[in-house]
Tab-separated table of C-alpha atoms in Angstrom:
chain	number	residue	atom	x	y	z
L	1	MET	CA	2.801	14.698	-70.045
L	2	ASN	CA	6.553	14.726	-69.316
L	3	PHE	CA	6.533	18.368	-68.195
L	4	GLN	CA	3.516	17.696	-65.988
L	5	ALA	CA	5.297	14.675	-64.499
L	6	PHE	CA	8.459	16.747	-63.982
L	7	LEU	CA	6.592	19.556	-62.217
L	8	ILE	CA	4.519	17.253	-59.996
L	9	THR	CA	7.524	15.107	-59.044
L	10	LEU	CA	9.681	18.170	-58.379
L	11	ARG	CA	7.022	19.759	-56.216
L	12	GLU	CA	6.103	16.646	-54.211
L	13	ALA	CA	9.642	15.283	-53.838
L	14	LEU	CA	11.200	18.621	-52.881
L	15	GLU	CA	8.470	19.238	-50.318
L	16	ALA	CA	9.176	15.873	-48.680
L	17	ILE	CA	12.970	16.336	-48.900
L	18	LEU	CA	12.834	19.799	-47.330
L	19	ILE	CA	10.619	18.733	-44.433
L	20	VAL	CA	12.636	15.569	-43.712
L	21	GLY	CA	15.826	17.638	-44.028
L	22	LEU	CA	14.505	20.167	-41.541
L	23	ILE	CA	13.732	17.335	-39.124
L	24	LEU	CA	17.287	15.992	-39.398
L	25	SER	CA	18.776	19.489	-39.054
L	26	TYR	CA	16.730	20.204	-35.955
L	27	LEU	CA	17.699	16.861	-34.412
L	28	SER	CA	21.340	17.804	-35.015
L	29	ARG	CA	20.831	21.131	-33.236
L	30	LEU	CA	19.298	19.269	-30.280
L	31	LYS	CA	22.252	16.841	-30.219
L	32	ALA	CA	19.750	14.047	-30.788
L	33	GLU	CA	21.291	12.403	-33.863
L	34	ARG	CA	20.449	9.010	-32.341
L	35	PHE	CA	16.930	9.520	-33.738
L	36	ASN	CA	18.181	9.960	-37.317
L	37	LYS	CA	18.044	6.247	-38.104
L	38	TRP	CA	14.371	6.164	-37.130
L	39	VAL	CA	13.617	9.089	-39.429
L	40	TYR	CA	15.339	7.202	-42.271
L	41	ALA	CA	13.348	4.096	-41.337
L	42	GLY	CA	10.110	6.047	-41.652
L	43	VAL	CA	11.184	7.407	-45.046
L	44	GLY	CA	12.095	3.918	-46.295
L	45	LEU	CA	8.777	2.440	-45.167
L	46	ALA	CA	6.904	5.286	-46.852
L	47	LEU	CA	8.704	4.710	-50.173
L	48	VAL	CA	7.833	0.998	-50.071
L	49	SER	CA	4.221	1.828	-49.196
L	50	SER	CA	4.014	4.345	-52.058
L	51	PHE	CA	5.284	1.719	-54.503
L	52	LEU	CA	2.666	-0.755	-53.255
L	53	VAL	CA	-0.034	1.888	-53.659
L	54	ALA	CA	1.098	2.485	-57.266
L	55	LEU	CA	1.036	-1.258	-57.958
L	56	MET	CA	-2.402	-1.658	-56.393
L	57	PHE	CA	-3.696	1.336	-58.303
L	58	GLN	CA	-2.507	-0.129	-61.607
L	59	VAL	CA	-4.179	-3.463	-60.812
L	60	ILE	CA	-7.465	-1.745	-59.959
L	61	PHE	CA	-7.391	0.327	-63.138
L	62	THR	CA	-6.649	-2.772	-65.223
L	63	GLY	CA	-9.628	-4.468	-63.570
L	64	PHE	CA	-11.901	-1.590	-64.545
L	65	ALA	CA	-10.521	-1.710	-68.087
L	66	SER	CA	-11.442	-5.398	-68.401
L	67	PHE	CA	-15.062	-4.432	-67.754
L	68	GLY	CA	-14.908	-1.527	-70.206
L	69	SER	CA	-15.626	1.039	-67.506
L	70	GLU	CA	-12.149	2.522	-67.075
L	71	ILE	CA	-13.344	5.809	-68.574
L	72	TYR	CA	-15.582	6.390	-65.550
L	73	LEU	CA	-12.706	5.663	-63.168
L	74	LYS	CA	-10.508	8.001	-65.207
L	75	VAL	CA	-13.026	10.842	-64.926
L	76	GLY	CA	-13.383	10.254	-61.200
L	77	ILE	CA	-9.607	10.377	-60.785
L	78	MET	CA	-9.397	13.599	-62.783
L	79	PHE	CA	-12.030	15.392	-60.694
L	80	ALA	CA	-10.488	14.091	-57.446
L	81	SER	CA	-7.034	15.214	-58.601
L	82	VAL	CA	-8.361	18.711	-59.259
L	83	LEU	CA	-9.496	18.912	-55.636
L	84	LEU	CA	-6.251	17.431	-54.278
L	85	LEU	CA	-4.017	19.668	-56.385
L	86	THR	CA	-6.003	22.728	-55.353
L	87	HIS	CA	-5.898	21.723	-51.692
L	88	MET	CA	-2.129	21.178	-51.982
L	89	VAL	CA	-1.641	24.713	-53.295
L	90	GLY	CA	-3.776	26.166	-50.509
L	91	TRP	CA	-2.078	24.070	-47.826
L	92	MET	CA	1.412	25.121	-48.879
L	93	THR	CA	0.333	28.765	-49.151
L	94	LYS	CA	-0.740	28.572	-45.530
L	95	GLN	CA	2.112	26.397	-44.200
L	96	THR	CA	5.074	28.212	-45.776
L	97	LYS	CA	4.518	31.053	-43.326
L	98	ASP	CA	5.872	28.946	-40.448
L	99	VAL	CA	6.323	25.371	-41.637
L	100	LYS	CA	9.728	25.231	-39.927
L	101	GLY	CA	8.396	26.482	-36.591
L	102	GLU	CA	5.454	24.061	-36.546
L	103	MET	CA	7.687	21.129	-37.476
L	104	GLU	CA	10.241	21.992	-34.789
L	105	LYS	CA	7.529	22.039	-32.100
L	106	LYS	CA	6.420	18.509	-33.040
L	107	ILE	CA	9.972	17.144	-33.191
L	108	SER	CA	10.947	18.832	-29.928
L	109	ALA	CA	7.967	17.235	-28.201
L	110	ALA	CA	8.899	13.818	-29.588
L	111	VAL	CA	12.534	14.164	-28.485
L	112	THR	CA	11.494	15.338	-25.023
L	113	VAL	CA	9.503	12.172	-24.366
L	114	GLY	CA	12.068	10.041	-26.218
L	115	SER	CA	9.440	8.697	-28.582
L	116	VAL	CA	11.062	6.633	-31.334
L	117	SER	CA	7.652	5.683	-32.711
L	118	ALA	CA	6.761	9.376	-33.107
L	119	MET	CA	9.869	9.928	-35.251
L	120	VAL	CA	9.074	6.943	-37.470
L	121	ILE	CA	5.397	7.821	-37.820
L	122	HIS	CA	6.026	11.511	-38.493
L	123	SER	CA	8.612	10.947	-41.230
L	124	TYR	CA	6.561	8.039	-42.617
L	125	LEU	CA	3.380	10.092	-42.950
L	126	ILE	CA	5.190	13.051	-44.536
L	127	VAL	CA	6.745	10.969	-47.311
L	128	LEU	CA	3.722	8.668	-47.701
L	129	ARG	CA	1.413	11.612	-48.264
L	130	GLU	CA	3.639	12.978	-51.008
L	131	GLY	CA	4.066	9.517	-52.543
L	132	VAL	CA	0.359	8.686	-52.636
L	133	GLU	CA	-0.518	12.111	-54.028
L	134	THR	CA	2.125	11.665	-56.740
L	135	VAL	CA	0.687	8.286	-57.746
L	136	PHE	CA	-2.813	9.747	-57.872
L	137	PHE	CA	-1.740	12.724	-59.978
L	138	PHE	CA	0.224	10.489	-62.330
L	139	ALA	CA	-2.902	8.407	-62.854
L	140	ALA	CA	-4.860	11.559	-63.694
L	141	ILE	CA	-2.427	12.936	-66.286
L	142	SER	CA	-1.771	9.548	-67.921
L	143	GLY	CA	-5.255	8.065	-68.007
L	144	GLY	CA	-4.322	5.386	-65.466
L	145	GLU	CA	-0.922	4.363	-66.878
L	146	VAL	CA	0.962	5.090	-63.646
L	147	GLN	CA	3.916	2.847	-64.472
L	148	LYS	CA	4.476	4.691	-67.743
L	149	VAL	CA	4.752	8.049	-65.979
L	150	LEU	CA	6.883	6.698	-63.107
L	151	THR	CA	9.542	5.573	-65.587
L	152	SER	CA	9.308	8.657	-67.822
L	153	TYR	CA	12.222	11.075	-68.075
L	154	GLY	CA	9.909	13.810	-66.796
L	155	ALA	CA	9.369	12.078	-63.441
L	156	LEU	CA	12.987	10.930	-63.132
L	157	SER	CA	14.392	14.375	-63.945
L	158	GLY	CA	11.947	15.957	-61.492
L	159	LEU	CA	13.154	13.638	-58.713
L	160	LEU	CA	16.807	14.283	-59.581
L	161	THR	CA	16.251	18.054	-59.608
L	162	ALA	CA	14.492	17.869	-56.224
L	163	LEU	CA	17.426	15.919	-54.734
L	164	ILE	CA	19.937	18.439	-56.089
L	165	LEU	CA	17.963	21.448	-54.843
L	166	GLY	CA	17.490	19.807	-51.457
L	167	TYR	CA	21.227	19.129	-51.151
L	168	LEU	CA	22.164	22.671	-52.188
L	169	PHE	CA	19.642	24.100	-49.736
L	170	PHE	CA	20.909	22.183	-46.708
L	171	SER	CA	24.587	22.474	-47.631
L	172	GLY	CA	24.168	26.249	-47.669
L	173	THR	CA	25.421	26.465	-51.256
L	174	MET	CA	22.209	28.025	-52.509
L	175	LYS	CA	19.626	30.071	-50.673
L	176	ILE	CA	16.148	29.028	-51.767
L	177	SER	CA	13.154	31.186	-50.942
L	178	LEU	CA	10.627	28.500	-50.048
L	179	LYS	CA	7.804	30.991	-50.260
L	180	ALA	CA	8.773	32.085	-53.785
L	181	PHE	CA	9.354	28.490	-54.899
L	182	PHE	CA	6.008	27.220	-53.688
L	183	GLN	CA	4.174	30.274	-55.027
L	184	THR	CA	5.665	29.757	-58.491
L	185	THR	CA	5.115	26.012	-58.637
L	186	GLY	CA	1.725	26.487	-57.011
L	187	MET	CA	0.604	28.694	-59.877
L	188	LEU	CA	1.776	26.111	-62.422
L	189	ILE	CA	0.029	23.350	-60.447
L	190	MET	CA	-3.170	25.400	-60.612
L	191	PHE	CA	-2.909	25.472	-64.406
L	192	ILE	CA	-2.553	21.680	-64.423
L	193	ALA	CA	-5.600	21.353	-62.161
L	194	ALA	CA	-7.641	23.708	-64.348
L	195	GLY	CA	-6.586	21.720	-67.410
L	196	LEU	CA	-7.675	18.435	-65.815
L	197	PHE	CA	-10.989	20.048	-64.837
L	198	VAL	CA	-11.655	21.177	-68.411
L	199	GLN	CA	-10.694	17.787	-69.848
L	200	ALA	CA	-12.960	16.012	-67.358
L	201	ILE	CA	-15.867	18.277	-68.312
L	202	GLY	CA	-15.271	17.431	-71.971
L	203	ILE	CA	-15.253	13.684	-71.256
L	204	VAL	CA	-18.506	13.681	-69.260
L	205	GLN	CA	-20.123	15.714	-72.047
L	206	ASP	CA	-18.886	13.232	-74.658
L	207	LEU	CA	-20.342	10.421	-72.549
L	208	GLY	CA	-23.686	12.207	-72.499
L	209	MET	CA	-23.657	12.461	-68.698
L	210	VAL	CA	-23.829	16.273	-68.843
L	211	GLY	CA	-25.556	18.427	-71.446
L	212	SER	CA	-24.773	21.943	-72.600
L	213	VAL	CA	-26.536	25.285	-72.838
L	214	MET	CA	-25.360	25.336	-76.443
L	215	GLU	CA	-26.243	22.173	-78.375
L	216	THR	CA	-26.183	21.031	-81.978
L	217	ALA	CA	-29.265	19.790	-83.839
L	218	ASP	CA	-28.602	16.222	-82.663
L	219	GLY	CA	-28.409	17.288	-78.996
L	220	LYS	CA	-24.629	17.199	-78.577
L	221	PRO	CA	-22.590	20.011	-76.960
L	222	LYS	CA	-21.835	22.701	-79.522
L	223	GLU	CA	-18.314	24.071	-79.806
L	224	LEU	CA	-18.045	27.680	-78.691
L	225	TYR	CA	-15.398	28.340	-81.346
L	226	ASN	CA	-13.006	26.354	-83.520
L	227	ILE	CA	-9.442	27.549	-84.157
L	228	VAL	CA	-7.984	24.274	-85.410
L	229	GLU	CA	-6.299	26.125	-88.271
L	230	PHE	CA	-4.419	28.253	-85.719
L	231	MET	CA	-3.256	25.510	-83.322
L	232	PRO	CA	-4.831	22.033	-83.191
L	233	GLU	CA	-4.752	20.475	-79.736
L	234	HIS	CA	-3.193	17.252	-81.050
L	235	PHE	CA	-0.930	16.357	-83.976
L	236	VAL	CA	-3.618	13.924	-85.192
L	237	ASP	CA	-6.034	16.860	-85.511
L	238	GLU	CA	-3.316	18.653	-87.466
L	239	GLN	CA	-3.021	15.712	-89.895
L	240	HIS	CA	-6.798	15.533	-90.352
L	241	TYR	CA	-7.097	19.268	-90.985
L	242	GLU	CA	-4.304	19.322	-93.560
L	243	ARG	CA	-5.743	16.224	-95.254
L	244	ASP	CA	-9.254	17.688	-95.477
L	245	THR	CA	-8.335	21.261	-96.463
L	246	SER	CA	-4.861	20.974	-98.029
L	247	ASP	CA	-3.895	23.949	-95.834
L	248	THR	CA	-1.105	24.102	-93.278
L	249	VAL	CA	-1.819	24.982	-89.644
L	250	MET	CA	-0.056	27.996	-88.153
L	251	ILE	CA	1.218	26.249	-84.991
L	252	SER	CA	2.079	22.557	-84.819
L	253	GLY	CA	-0.245	20.119	-83.101
L	254	GLN	CA	2.736	18.970	-81.004
L	255	ILE	CA	2.704	22.364	-79.299
L	256	GLY	CA	-1.062	22.161	-79.031
L	257	LEU	CA	-0.683	18.780	-77.336
L	258	PHE	CA	1.630	20.326	-74.727
L	259	MET	CA	-0.740	23.270	-74.215
L	260	SER	CA	-3.634	20.861	-73.832
L	261	ALA	CA	-1.820	18.743	-71.242
L	262	MET	CA	-0.387	21.692	-69.321
L	263	PHE	CA	-3.123	24.330	-69.533
L	264	GLY	CA	-6.245	22.462	-70.690
L	265	TYR	CA	-6.177	24.081	-74.133
L	266	SER	CA	-8.760	22.980	-76.702
L	267	HIS	CA	-9.209	24.304	-80.218
L	268	ASN	CA	-12.967	23.655	-80.087
L	269	PRO	CA	-14.202	23.799	-76.465
L	270	SER	CA	-17.789	23.797	-75.314
L	271	PHE	CA	-19.293	26.719	-73.421
L	272	GLU	CA	-19.068	24.751	-70.162
L	273	GLN	CA	-15.359	24.055	-70.655
L	274	VAL	CA	-14.518	27.724	-71.174
L	275	ALA	CA	-16.737	28.815	-68.295
L	276	GLY	CA	-15.380	26.056	-66.032
L	277	TYR	CA	-11.787	27.078	-66.740
L	278	TRP	CA	-12.228	30.699	-65.701
L	279	LEU	CA	-14.608	29.923	-62.831
L	280	TYR	CA	-12.006	27.531	-61.434
L	281	PHE	CA	-9.414	30.303	-61.110
L	282	ILE	CA	-11.961	32.743	-59.690
L	283	ALA	CA	-13.046	30.197	-57.079
L	284	VAL	CA	-9.497	29.185	-56.132
L	285	PHE	CA	-8.148	32.730	-55.821
L	286	GLY	CA	-11.218	33.638	-53.773
L	287	TRP	CA	-10.708	30.618	-51.507
L	288	ILE	CA	-6.993	31.307	-51.024
L	289	GLY	CA	-7.550	35.003	-50.410
L	290	PHE	CA	-10.456	34.841	-47.995
L	291	TYR	CA	-9.899	31.496	-46.276
L	292	VAL	CA	-6.250	30.459	-46.551
L	293	LYS	CA	-4.673	33.917	-46.203
L	294	GLY	CA	-7.533	35.176	-44.061
L	295	TYR	CA	-8.272	38.376	-45.989
L	296	GLY	CA	-11.930	37.933	-45.162
L	297	ARG	CA	-11.238	37.617	-41.451
L	298	LYS	CA	-8.847	40.572	-41.556
L	299	PHE	CA	-11.473	42.660	-43.353
L	300	ALA	CA	-14.122	41.689	-40.778
L	301	ALA	CA	-11.740	42.462	-37.899
L	302	SER	CA	-10.966	45.847	-39.459
L	303	LYS	CA	-14.675	46.626	-39.768
L	304	ASN	CA	-15.299	45.599	-36.153
L	305	LYS	CA	-12.432	47.796	-35.016
L	306	GLU	CA	-13.817	50.751	-36.956
L	307	ALA	CA	-17.286	50.128	-35.509
L	308	LYS	CA	-15.931	50.063	-31.953
L	309	GLN	CA	-13.988	53.254	-32.560
L	310	ALA	CA	-17.132	54.900	-33.922
L	311	GLU	CA	-19.081	53.787	-30.822
L	312	LYS	CA	-16.395	55.286	-28.591
L	313	ARG	CA	-16.553	58.584	-30.486
L	314	VAL	CA	-20.336	58.666	-30.183
L	315	ALA	CA	-20.158	57.861	-26.471
L	316	ALA	CA	-17.525	60.549	-25.963
L	317	SER	CA	-19.659	63.103	-27.824
L	318	ALA	CA	-22.725	62.209	-25.781
L	319	LYS	CA	-20.730	62.550	-22.567
L	320	SER	CA	-19.447	66.009	-23.546
L	321	VAL	CA	-23.001	67.140	-24.400
L	322	ASN	CA	-24.385	65.920	-21.071
L	323	ALA	CA	-21.549	67.667	-19.300
């Protein structure tokens, strides 16, 4: 969980820091530093709002727990987080092409009309979006214990690393390729999303809400394989295996726990979990390639161009024949 918290906090915090930093840098270039205090005001309000969202979220989850239905909220959060994480990867893949240019247009327009409210709202929404997403993702990876993740060394070290990288970037000490950074972290985020998707599938199957194409005699989902002796997905499974068989596992359950949290690993998955894992990546890469990066549109445009060229050749041939 700590590595997940570190990665999510690093990604979300650095994204907010870079965009707010670009706003401040552009205001400096325009000799409009008088707006800086309003940008800081927006950031401060967003941080307070994010904290209130985290507090409210914890209260809501506790309320569900008192009714014994927190597992359903947890599953809902996990599925929603999969969609949000995936959308975040796609959005950054698309925006890193000209995120600076788009941001500068908005800030320039705000400065031109002297809109203080636009500065506050813009910086507020940027940081608030990252803050709310972070709270939501923390709830997904911790089973609703947002406060526990917020105070973990994973989240704190992720925030500290983001602040350091942001400072080095804007001080000119270190040149960061934003495209490479977001591509790398985006891939890791996709693994987290796929892992959450697989875990959510397993939970709804355990609850009996979804069946399986492979079932045991008592109608429960049948495991596609079982490699607990190789690497159990939890140290408790390791203890149970060694107690029951008197054998030692090859790889510790502590490592299996990390692999489970980070990549959705399971030593005894159902058919639907394995299929869901690989179908997730196929669907996401297809979506990014054909919609976000526009490969589909480029392919269609290329085909249309070829068709028009072919029509011109045919028309030219017909004209030469008639001549």
